[in-house]
PDB file of C-alpha atoms and ligand atoms in Angstrom:
ATOM      1  CA  MET K  29       2.433  21.395   7.256  1.00  0.00           C
ATOM      2  CA  GLN K  30       5.407  20.408   5.478  1.00  0.00           C
ATOM      3  CA  GLN K  31       6.954  23.855   5.561  1.00  0.00           C
ATOM      4  CA  LEU K  32       6.279  23.923   9.414  1.00  0.00           C
ATOM      5  CA  SER K  33       7.393  20.743  10.243  1.00  0.00           C
ATOM      6  CA  GLN K  34      10.769  22.047   8.024  1.00  0.00           C
ATOM      7  CA  SER K  35      10.812  24.899  10.488  1.00  0.00           C
ATOM      8  CA  TRP K  36      10.936  23.030  13.409  1.00  0.00           C
ATOM      9  CA  TYR K  37      13.608  20.734  12.145  1.00  0.00           C
ATOM     10  CA  ARG K  38      15.798  23.557  11.281  1.00  0.00           C
ATOM     11  CA  ALA K  39      15.116  24.927  14.524  1.00  0.00           C
ATOM     12  CA  GLY K  40      16.207  21.445  16.052  1.00  0.00           C
ATOM     13  CA  GLU K  41      12.756  20.535  17.644  1.00  0.00           C
ATOM     14  CA  SER K  42      11.921  16.906  17.696  1.00  0.00           C
ATOM     15  CA  VAL K  43       7.937  16.323  16.026  1.00  0.00           C
ATOM     16  CA  GLY K  44       6.205  13.411  17.496  1.00  0.00           C
ATOM     17  CA  PHE K  45       3.036  12.684  15.186  1.00  0.00           C
ATOM     18  CA  VAL K  46      -0.408  10.908  15.984  1.00  0.00           C
ATOM     19  CA  PRO K  47      -2.473   9.920  12.879  1.00  0.00           C
ATOM     20  CA  THR K  48      -6.029   9.658  13.306  1.00  0.00           C
ATOM     21  CA  MET K  49      -9.604   9.705  11.784  1.00  0.00           C
ATOM     22  CA  GLY K  50     -11.034  11.986  14.207  1.00  0.00           C
ATOM     23  CA  ALA K  51     -13.772  11.545  16.952  1.00  0.00           C
ATOM     24  CA  LEU K  52     -10.986  11.907  19.241  1.00  0.00           C
ATOM     25  CA  HIS K  53     -11.455   9.732  22.687  1.00  0.00           C
ATOM     26  CA  ARG K  54      -8.945   8.939  25.618  1.00  0.00           C
ATOM     27  CA  GLY K  55      -7.631   6.341  23.780  1.00  0.00           C
ATOM     28  CA  HIS K  56      -6.466   9.021  21.194  1.00  0.00           C
ATOM     29  CA  MET K  57      -5.639  11.588  23.889  1.00  0.00           C
ATOM     30  CA  THR K  58      -3.054   8.733  25.330  1.00  0.00           C
ATOM     31  CA  LEU K  59      -1.120   8.478  22.398  1.00  0.00           C
ATOM     32  CA  VAL K  60      -1.145  12.471  22.264  1.00  0.00           C
ATOM     33  CA  GLU K  61      -0.063  12.794  25.438  1.00  0.00           C
ATOM     34  CA  LYS K  62       2.952  10.345  25.191  1.00  0.00           C
ATOM     35  CA  ALA K  63       3.975  12.126  22.071  1.00  0.00           C
ATOM     36  CA  ARG K  64       3.583  15.433  24.219  1.00  0.00           C
ATOM     37  CA  ARG K  65       5.921  13.789  26.734  1.00  0.00           C
ATOM     38  CA  GLU K  66       8.750  12.558  24.024  1.00  0.00           C
ATOM     39  CA  ASN K  67       8.434  15.376  21.363  1.00  0.00           C
ATOM     40  CA  ASP K  68       9.103  19.201  21.330  1.00  0.00           C
ATOM     41  CA  ARG K  69       6.191  19.737  18.935  1.00  0.00           C
ATOM     42  CA  VAL K  70       2.863  17.619  18.441  1.00  0.00           C
ATOM     43  CA  VAL K  71       1.077  16.730  14.984  1.00  0.00           C
ATOM     44  CA  VAL K  72      -2.312  15.180  14.879  1.00  0.00           C
ATOM     45  CA  SER K  73      -4.030  14.670  11.669  1.00  0.00           C
ATOM     46  CA  ILE K  74      -7.593  14.223  11.267  1.00  0.00           C
ATOM     47  CA  TYR K  75      -7.976  12.814   8.089  1.00  0.00           C
ATOM     48  CA  VAL K  76     -11.229  10.101   7.259  1.00  0.00           C
ATOM     49  CA  ASN K  77      -9.124   8.441   4.286  1.00  0.00           C
ATOM     50  CA  PRO K  78     -11.696   6.967   1.955  1.00  0.00           C
ATOM     51  CA  THR K  79      -9.135   4.626   0.258  1.00  0.00           C
ATOM     52  CA  GLN K  80      -9.255   2.243   3.437  1.00  0.00           C
ATOM     53  CA  PHE K  81     -13.001   2.116   3.211  1.00  0.00           C
ATOM     54  CA  GLY K  82     -14.544  -0.754   1.282  1.00  0.00           C
ATOM     55  CA  PRO K  83     -17.519   0.048  -0.976  1.00  0.00           C
ATOM     56  CA  LYS K  84     -20.139  -1.211   1.730  1.00  0.00           C
ATOM     57  CA  GLU K  85     -18.474   0.301   4.654  1.00  0.00           C
ATOM     58  CA  ASP K  86     -19.233   3.313   6.943  1.00  0.00           C
ATOM     59  CA  LEU K  87     -17.107   6.204   5.173  1.00  0.00           C
ATOM     60  CA  ASN K  88     -20.040   8.269   4.909  1.00  0.00           C
ATOM     61  CA  LYS K  89     -21.652   7.923   8.155  1.00  0.00           C
ATOM     62  CA  TYR K  90     -18.287   7.828   9.903  1.00  0.00           C
ATOM     63  CA  PRO K  91     -18.363  10.528  12.856  1.00  0.00           C
ATOM     64  CA  ARG K  92     -16.900  13.953  12.136  1.00  0.00           C
ATOM     65  CA  PRO K  93     -17.271  16.145  15.480  1.00  0.00           C
ATOM     66  CA  ARG K  94     -14.789  18.247  14.230  1.00  0.00           C
ATOM     67  CA  ARG K  95     -15.488  21.406  16.701  1.00  0.00           C
ATOM     68  CA  GLU K  96     -15.209  19.038  19.769  1.00  0.00           C
ATOM     69  CA  ASP K  97     -11.742  17.113  18.156  1.00  0.00           C
ATOM     70  CA  LEU K  98      -9.836  20.791  17.906  1.00  0.00           C
ATOM     71  CA  ALA K  99     -10.745  21.489  21.439  1.00  0.00           C
ATOM     72  CA  LEU K 100      -9.494  18.413  22.795  1.00  0.00           C
ATOM     73  CA  CYS K 101      -6.112  18.812  20.583  1.00  0.00           C
ATOM     74  CA  ARG K 102      -5.796  22.229  21.810  1.00  0.00           C
ATOM     75  CA  ALA K 103      -6.175  21.521  25.611  1.00  0.00           C
ATOM     76  CA  ALA K 104      -3.654  18.780  25.025  1.00  0.00           C
ATOM     77  CA  GLY K 105      -1.050  20.869  24.012  1.00  0.00           C
ATOM     78  CA  VAL K 106      -1.334  20.269  20.394  1.00  0.00           C
ATOM     79  CA  ASP K 107       1.028  22.366  18.184  1.00  0.00           C
ATOM     80  CA  ALA K 108      -0.664  21.631  14.862  1.00  0.00           C
ATOM     81  CA  VAL K 109      -3.559  19.940  13.717  1.00  0.00           C
ATOM     82  CA  PHE K 110      -3.715  18.925  10.187  1.00  0.00           C
ATOM     83  CA  ALA K 111      -7.422  17.908   8.585  1.00  0.00           C
ATOM     84  CA  PRO K 112      -7.150  18.441   4.748  1.00  0.00           C
ATOM     85  CA  THR K 113      -9.879  17.588   2.891  1.00  0.00           C
ATOM     86  CA  SER K 114      -8.642  15.533   0.407  1.00  0.00           C
ATOM     87  CA  LEU K 115      -5.313  14.056   0.005  1.00  0.00           C
ATOM     88  CA  TYR K 116      -5.788  12.464  -3.543  1.00  0.00           C
ATOM     89  CA  PRO K 117      -5.515  14.044  -6.928  1.00  0.00           C
ATOM     90  CA  GLU K 118      -8.063  12.860  -9.260  1.00  0.00           C
ATOM     91  CA  ASP K 119      -5.709  10.943 -11.192  1.00  0.00           C
ATOM     92  CA  PHE K 120      -3.778   9.619  -8.404  1.00  0.00           C
ATOM     93  CA  SER K 121      -2.469   6.106  -9.464  1.00  0.00           C
ATOM     94  CA  THR K 122       0.645   5.045  -6.736  1.00  0.00           C
ATOM     95  CA  TRP K 123       0.242   2.717  -3.640  1.00  0.00           C
ATOM     96  CA  VAL K 124       2.172   1.311  -0.892  1.00  0.00           C
ATOM     97  CA  GLU K 125       1.081  -2.488  -0.762  1.00  0.00           C
ATOM     98  CA  GLU K 126       2.653  -4.556   2.341  1.00  0.00           C
ATOM     99  CA  THR K 127       2.114  -8.005   1.442  1.00  0.00           C
ATOM    100  CA  VAL K 128       2.376 -10.163   4.093  1.00  0.00           C
ATOM    101  CA  GLN K 129       1.011  -8.548   7.660  1.00  0.00           C
ATOM    102  CA  SER K 130      -1.968  -7.389   5.292  1.00  0.00           C
ATOM    103  CA  LYS K 131      -3.001 -10.943   4.896  1.00  0.00           C
ATOM    104  CA  GLY K 132      -5.422 -12.677   6.890  1.00  0.00           C
ATOM    105  CA  ARG K 133      -7.233 -11.130  10.029  1.00  0.00           C
ATOM    106  CA  CYS K 134      -8.832  -7.980   9.182  1.00  0.00           C
ATOM    107  CA  ALA K 135      -7.834  -8.117   5.401  1.00  0.00           C
ATOM    108  CA  VAL K 136     -10.107 -11.237   4.826  1.00  0.00           C
ATOM    109  CA  SER K 137     -13.335  -9.102   5.403  1.00  0.00           C
ATOM    110  CA  ARG K 138     -11.610  -6.105   4.621  1.00  0.00           C
ATOM    111  CA  PRO K 139      -9.322  -6.781   1.416  1.00  0.00           C
ATOM    112  CA  ILE K 140      -8.058  -3.301   0.372  1.00  0.00           C
ATOM    113  CA  HIS K 141      -7.974  -1.653   3.565  1.00  0.00           C
ATOM    114  CA  PHE K 142      -4.038  -2.015   4.340  1.00  0.00           C
ATOM    115  CA  ARG K 143      -3.319  -0.647   0.816  1.00  0.00           C
ATOM    116  CA  GLY K 144      -5.431   2.145   1.938  1.00  0.00           C
ATOM    117  CA  VAL K 145      -3.749   2.445   5.498  1.00  0.00           C
ATOM    118  CA  ALA K 146      -0.001   1.805   4.278  1.00  0.00           C
ATOM    119  CA  THR K 147      -0.383   4.499   1.413  1.00  0.00           C
ATOM    120  CA  VAL K 148      -2.032   7.317   3.540  1.00  0.00           C
ATOM    121  CA  VAL K 149       0.323   6.752   6.571  1.00  0.00           C
ATOM    122  CA  LEU K 150       3.427   7.108   4.114  1.00  0.00           C
ATOM    123  CA  LYS K 151       1.683  10.160   2.770  1.00  0.00           C
ATOM    124  CA  LEU K 152       1.032  11.553   5.792  1.00  0.00           C
ATOM    125  CA  PHE K 153       4.339  10.831   7.227  1.00  0.00           C
ATOM    126  CA  ASN K 154       6.015  12.401   3.843  1.00  0.00           C
ATOM    127  CA  ILE K 155       3.735  15.556   4.833  1.00  0.00           C
ATOM    128  CA  VAL K 156       4.022  15.716   8.265  1.00  0.00           C
ATOM    129  CA  LEU K 157       7.981  14.854   8.747  1.00  0.00           C
ATOM    130  CA  PRO K 158       7.546  13.206  12.094  1.00  0.00           C
ATOM    131  CA  ASP K 159      10.706  12.083  14.082  1.00  0.00           C
ATOM    132  CA  ARG K 160       8.151   9.529  16.361  1.00  0.00           C
ATOM    133  CA  ALA K 161       4.471   8.023  15.217  1.00  0.00           C
ATOM    134  CA  TYR K 162       2.234   6.808  17.777  1.00  0.00           C
ATOM    135  CA  PHE K 163      -0.145   3.762  16.829  1.00  0.00           C
ATOM    136  CA  GLY K 164      -2.607   2.167  19.204  1.00  0.00           C
ATOM    137  CA  ARG K 165      -2.072  -1.667  19.657  1.00  0.00           C
ATOM    138  CA  LYS K 166      -5.959  -1.854  19.423  1.00  0.00           C
ATOM    139  CA  ASP K 167      -5.346  -1.904  15.854  1.00  0.00           C
ATOM    140  CA  ALA K 168      -2.494  -4.737  15.994  1.00  0.00           C
ATOM    141  CA  GLN K 169      -2.554  -5.709  12.349  1.00  0.00           C
ATOM    142  CA  GLN K 170      -2.453  -1.924  11.389  1.00  0.00           C
ATOM    143  CA  VAL K 171       0.881  -1.548  13.640  1.00  0.00           C
ATOM    144  CA  ASP K 172       2.201  -4.572  12.426  1.00  0.00           C
ATOM    145  CA  VAL K 173       1.834  -3.361   8.537  1.00  0.00           C
ATOM    146  CA  ILE K 174       2.891  -0.009   9.238  1.00  0.00           C
ATOM    147  CA  GLU K 175       6.528  -1.381  11.126  1.00  0.00           C
ATOM    148  CA  ARG K 176       7.079  -3.580   8.454  1.00  0.00           C
ATOM    149  CA  MET K 177       6.606  -0.684   6.025  1.00  0.00           C
ATOM    150  CA  VAL K 178       8.969   1.311   7.539  1.00  0.00           C
ATOM    151  CA  ARG K 179      11.401  -1.217   7.663  1.00  0.00           C
ATOM    152  CA  ASP K 180      11.314  -2.097   4.287  1.00  0.00           C
ATOM    153  CA  LEU K 181      11.203   1.043   2.845  1.00  0.00           C
ATOM    154  CA  ASP K 182      13.560   2.658   5.254  1.00  0.00           C
ATOM    155  CA  VAL K 183      11.344   5.292   6.230  1.00  0.00           C
ATOM    156  CA  PRO K 184      13.185   7.907   9.045  1.00  0.00           C
ATOM    157  CA  VAL K 185      10.326   7.349  11.461  1.00  0.00           C
ATOM    158  CA  LYS K 186      10.309   5.797  14.885  1.00  0.00           C
ATOM    159  CA  VAL K 187       7.003   4.083  15.064  1.00  0.00           C
ATOM    160  CA  VAL K 188       5.699   3.653  18.561  1.00  0.00           C
ATOM    161  CA  PRO K 189       3.096   1.519  19.722  1.00  0.00           C
ATOM    162  CA  VAL K 190       1.028   2.245  22.434  1.00  0.00           C
ATOM    163  CA  GLU K 191      -1.054  -0.193  24.520  1.00  0.00           C
ATOM    164  CA  THR K 192      -5.106  -0.366  23.953  1.00  0.00           C
ATOM    165  CA  VAL K 193      -7.170   2.136  26.338  1.00  0.00           C
ATOM    166  CA  ARG K 194     -10.400   0.630  27.859  1.00  0.00           C
ATOM    167  CA  ASP K 195     -13.493   2.092  29.542  1.00  0.00           C
ATOM    168  CA  ALA K 196     -13.972   0.608  33.144  1.00  0.00           C
ATOM    169  CA  ASP K 197     -16.279  -2.191  31.669  1.00  0.00           C
ATOM    170  CA  GLY K 198     -13.633  -3.417  29.688  1.00  0.00           C
ATOM    171  CA  LEU K 199     -14.714  -2.354  26.102  1.00  0.00           C
ATOM    172  CA  ALA K 200     -11.662  -1.013  24.161  1.00  0.00           C
ATOM    173  CA  LEU K 201     -12.672   2.874  23.328  1.00  0.00           C
ATOM    174  CA  SER K 202     -13.325   2.919  19.608  1.00  0.00           C
ATOM    175  CA  SER K 203     -15.236   6.081  17.638  1.00  0.00           C
ATOM    176  CA  ARG K 204     -17.080   3.375  16.378  1.00  0.00           C
ATOM    177  CA  ASN K 205     -18.742   2.496  19.929  1.00  0.00           C
ATOM    178  CA  ARG K 206     -20.966   5.500  19.223  1.00  0.00           C
ATOM    179  CA  TYR K 207     -23.137   3.369  16.885  1.00  0.00           C
ATOM    180  CA  LEU K 208     -23.780   0.760  19.404  1.00  0.00           C
ATOM    181  CA  SER K 209     -27.217   1.065  21.166  1.00  0.00           C
ATOM    182  CA  PRO K 210     -26.920   0.851  24.885  1.00  0.00           C
ATOM    183  CA  GLU K 211     -28.754  -2.867  24.790  1.00  0.00           C
ATOM    184  CA  GLU K 212     -25.643  -3.787  21.941  1.00  0.00           C
ATOM    185  CA  ARG K 213     -23.168  -1.979  24.239  1.00  0.00           C
ATOM    186  CA  LYS K 214     -24.239  -4.413  27.057  1.00  0.00           C
ATOM    187  CA  ARG K 215     -23.699  -7.355  24.652  1.00  0.00           C
ATOM    188  CA  ALA K 216     -20.809  -6.188  23.306  1.00  0.00           C
ATOM    189  CA  LEU K 217     -18.917  -6.553  26.499  1.00  0.00           C
ATOM    190  CA  ALA K 218     -18.550 -10.240  26.352  1.00  0.00           C
ATOM    191  CA  PHE K 219     -16.040  -9.585  23.859  1.00  0.00           C
ATOM    192  CA  PRO K 220     -13.259  -8.152  25.617  1.00  0.00           C
ATOM    193  CA  ARG K 221     -14.081 -10.517  28.854  1.00  0.00           C
ATOM    194  CA  LEU K 222     -14.070 -13.646  26.879  1.00  0.00           C
ATOM    195  CA  LEU K 223     -10.928 -12.411  25.099  1.00  0.00           C
ATOM    196  CA  ARG K 224      -9.206 -12.005  28.177  1.00  0.00           C
ATOM    197  CA  LEU K 225      -9.980 -15.401  29.566  1.00  0.00           C
ATOM    198  CA  ALA K 226      -9.080 -17.028  26.215  1.00  0.00           C
ATOM    199  CA  SER K 227      -5.334 -15.174  26.428  1.00  0.00           C
ATOM    200  CA  GLN K 228      -4.554 -17.339  29.226  1.00  0.00           C
ATOM    201  CA  GLN K 229      -5.654 -20.586  27.833  1.00  0.00           C
ATOM    202  CA  LYS K 230      -3.411 -23.482  26.165  1.00  0.00           C
ATOM    203  CA  GLN K 231      -5.315 -23.044  23.035  1.00  0.00           C
ATOM    204  CA  PRO K 232      -6.382 -19.606  23.085  1.00  0.00           C
ATOM    205  CA  GLU K 233      -7.795 -19.385  19.391  1.00  0.00           C
ATOM    206  CA  ALA K 234      -9.851 -22.211  19.302  1.00  0.00           C
ATOM    207  CA  TRP K 235     -11.248 -21.704  22.908  1.00  0.00           C
ATOM    208  CA  LEU K 236     -12.340 -17.900  21.994  1.00  0.00           C
ATOM    209  CA  ARG K 237     -13.907 -19.065  18.757  1.00  0.00           C
ATOM    210  CA  GLN K 238     -15.948 -21.356  20.680  1.00  0.00           C
ATOM    211  CA  ALA K 239     -16.831 -19.275  23.243  1.00  0.00           C
ATOM    212  CA  LEU K 240     -18.010 -16.297  21.169  1.00  0.00           C
ATOM    213  CA  ARG K 241     -20.047 -18.759  18.946  1.00  0.00           C
ATOM    214  CA  ARG K 242     -22.148 -19.653  21.977  1.00  0.00           C
ATOM    215  CA  VAL K 243     -22.969 -15.783  22.994  1.00  0.00           C
ATOM    216  CA  VAL K 244     -26.104 -14.128  21.949  1.00  0.00           C
ATOM    217  CA  GLY K 245     -26.149 -11.019  19.794  1.00  0.00           C
ATOM    218  CA  ILE K 246     -22.391 -11.525  18.848  1.00  0.00           C
ATOM    219  CA  LYS K 247     -21.441 -12.491  15.411  1.00  0.00           C
ATOM    220  CA  LEU K 248     -17.791 -13.495  15.099  1.00  0.00           C
ATOM    221  CA  ASP K 249     -15.853 -12.326  12.293  1.00  0.00           C
ATOM    222  CA  TYR K 250     -12.442 -13.735  12.933  1.00  0.00           C
ATOM    223  CA  VAL K 251     -10.047 -15.254  15.492  1.00  0.00           C
ATOM    224  CA  GLU K 252      -6.477 -15.484  14.924  1.00  0.00           C
ATOM    225  CA  LEU K 253      -3.034 -15.634  16.801  1.00  0.00           C
ATOM    226  CA  ALA K 254      -0.684 -13.504  15.084  1.00  0.00           C
ATOM    227  CA  ASN K 255       2.789 -12.136  16.023  1.00  0.00           C
ATOM    228  CA  GLY K 256       2.050 -13.177  19.592  1.00  0.00           C
ATOM    229  CA  ARG K 257      -1.604 -11.601  20.004  1.00  0.00           C
ATOM    230  CA  LEU K 258      -4.905 -13.166  20.200  1.00  0.00           C
ATOM    231  CA  CYS K 259      -6.516 -10.833  17.700  1.00  0.00           C
ATOM    232  CA  ALA K 260     -10.422 -10.577  17.007  1.00  0.00           C
ATOM    233  CA  ALA K 261     -13.391  -8.980  15.261  1.00  0.00           C
ATOM    234  CA  VAL K 262     -16.920  -9.387  15.669  1.00  0.00           C
ATOM    235  CA  TRP K 263     -20.170  -7.806  14.749  1.00  0.00           C
ATOM    236  CA  VAL K 264     -22.610  -6.414  17.247  1.00  0.00           C
ATOM    237  CA  GLY K 265     -25.894  -5.626  15.193  1.00  0.00           C
ATOM    238  CA  THR K 266     -24.154  -3.484  11.968  1.00  0.00           C
ATOM    239  CA  THR K 267     -21.252  -2.297  14.169  1.00  0.00           C
ATOM    240  CA  ARG K 268     -17.875  -4.418  13.829  1.00  0.00           C
ATOM    241  CA  LEU K 269     -15.569  -4.323  17.032  1.00  0.00           C
ATOM    242  CA  ILE K 270     -11.885  -5.409  17.036  1.00  0.00           C
ATOM    243  CA  ASP K 271      -9.508  -6.421  19.743  1.00  0.00           C
ATOM    244  CA  ASN K 272      -6.200  -8.104  20.932  1.00  0.00           C
ATOM    245  CA  ARG K 273      -4.596  -9.402  23.862  1.00  0.00           C
ATOM    246  CA  PRO K 274      -1.294 -11.050  24.488  1.00  0.00           C
ATOM    247  CA  VAL K 275      -1.212 -14.463  24.781  1.00  0.00           C
ATOM    248  CA  ARG K 276       0.549 -16.059  27.616  1.00  0.00           C
ATOM    249  CA  GLY K 277       4.271 -16.549  27.534  1.00  0.00           C
ATOM    250  CA  LYS K 278       4.383 -13.941  25.004  1.00  0.00           C
ATOM    251  CA  ARG K 279       5.045 -10.701  25.456  1.00  0.00           C
TER     252      ARG K 279
HETATM  253  P1  LIG Q 303      -8.371   6.117  14.241  1.00  0.00           P
HETATM  254  O1  LIG Q 303      -9.016   7.591  14.349  1.00  0.00           O
HETATM  255  O2  LIG Q 303      -9.506   5.018  14.657  1.00  0.00           O
HETATM  256  O3  LIG Q 303      -8.068   5.768  13.125  1.00  0.00           O
HETATM  257  O4  LIG Q 303      -7.156   5.689  15.311  1.00  0.00           O
HETATM  258  C1  LIG Q 303      -6.149   6.679  15.453  1.00  0.00           C
HETATM  259  C2  LIG Q 303      -5.045   6.017  16.423  1.00  0.00           C
HETATM  260  O5  LIG Q 303      -5.446   5.921  17.612  1.00  0.00           O
HETATM  261  C3  LIG Q 303      -4.831   4.617  15.830  1.00  0.00           C
HETATM  262  O6  LIG Q 303      -3.050   4.645  16.034  1.00  0.00           O
HETATM  263  C4  LIG Q 303      -5.478   3.623  17.076  1.00  0.00           C
HETATM  264  O7  LIG Q 303      -4.781   2.184  16.960  1.00  0.00           O
HETATM  265  C5  LIG Q 303      -5.224   4.679  17.895  1.00  0.00           C
HETATM  266  N1  LIG Q 303      -5.988   3.880  19.077  1.00  0.00           N
HETATM  267  C6  LIG Q 303      -7.597   4.150  18.703  1.00  0.00           C
HETATM  268  N2  LIG Q 303      -8.486   3.774  19.644  1.00  0.00           N
HETATM  269  C7  LIG Q 303      -7.510   3.186  20.767  1.00  0.00           C
HETATM  270  C8  LIG Q 303      -7.770   2.444  22.225  1.00  0.00           C
HETATM  271  N3  LIG Q 303      -8.653   2.426  22.764  1.00  0.00           N
HETATM  272  N4  LIG Q 303      -6.468   2.678  22.813  1.00  0.00           N
HETATM  273  C9  LIG Q 303      -5.300   3.298  22.186  1.00  0.00           C
HETATM  274  N5  LIG Q 303      -5.207   3.561  20.810  1.00  0.00           N
HETATM  275  C10 LIG Q 303      -6.517   3.801  20.247  1.00  0.00           C
END
């Protein structure tokens, strides 16, 4: 992968990169389309990164529809799909740890998550050597951590955030939505609806916390205002969903 990217670099071609864990949907493909428009070459990585999953999380059951993913990439004009089986030598011992944006929000229930994300993203940047890398705002804290890492460590990659892509019913697209039963999915819709309403309130955090506590079938994980966005996570059955919106008067 590195050699391929270096050959593109020598030919004066720019490289756009979309890191993913696969189970690709319209959200991922929106990042791919933007990368396609803005670069000569597009690379998608598909790697379910074990170091960002906690011991009780869904690493083993995470969906891996490899053939469908490759067909979607081919149809979207992706130049290369980088899908390694493992990125970690057995005696791997070096970590990237961002220490401010990685606190609070998702890190409260997923304490090792962002160390795994920052480490794998820097590794992938070093392998793919992109000019631009595309990340979804759906994972707002991830964008904050990556932007900070890139700035702090002088990584020569332009991070391009892309707005959240939603289904017609308002639910943010996510590979984890397929865990929801039809009944759970119906119940989950209160989450994006209340988040949108909350983002227009004077006290969005308190408003959303109270509103979500009243919804049957949704268990609140956190609500937190960070960097101008109202961010939240909830449990619907055994599925954890995250979402966020810019708050009134901010971006
Ligand atoms: P994942 O495969 O879940 O790690 O996601 C790969 C990339 O796609 C990340 O940058 C995500 O933020 C982005 N992404 C996932 N879902 C969406 C969505 N609904 N809208 C926009 N970007 C998304």
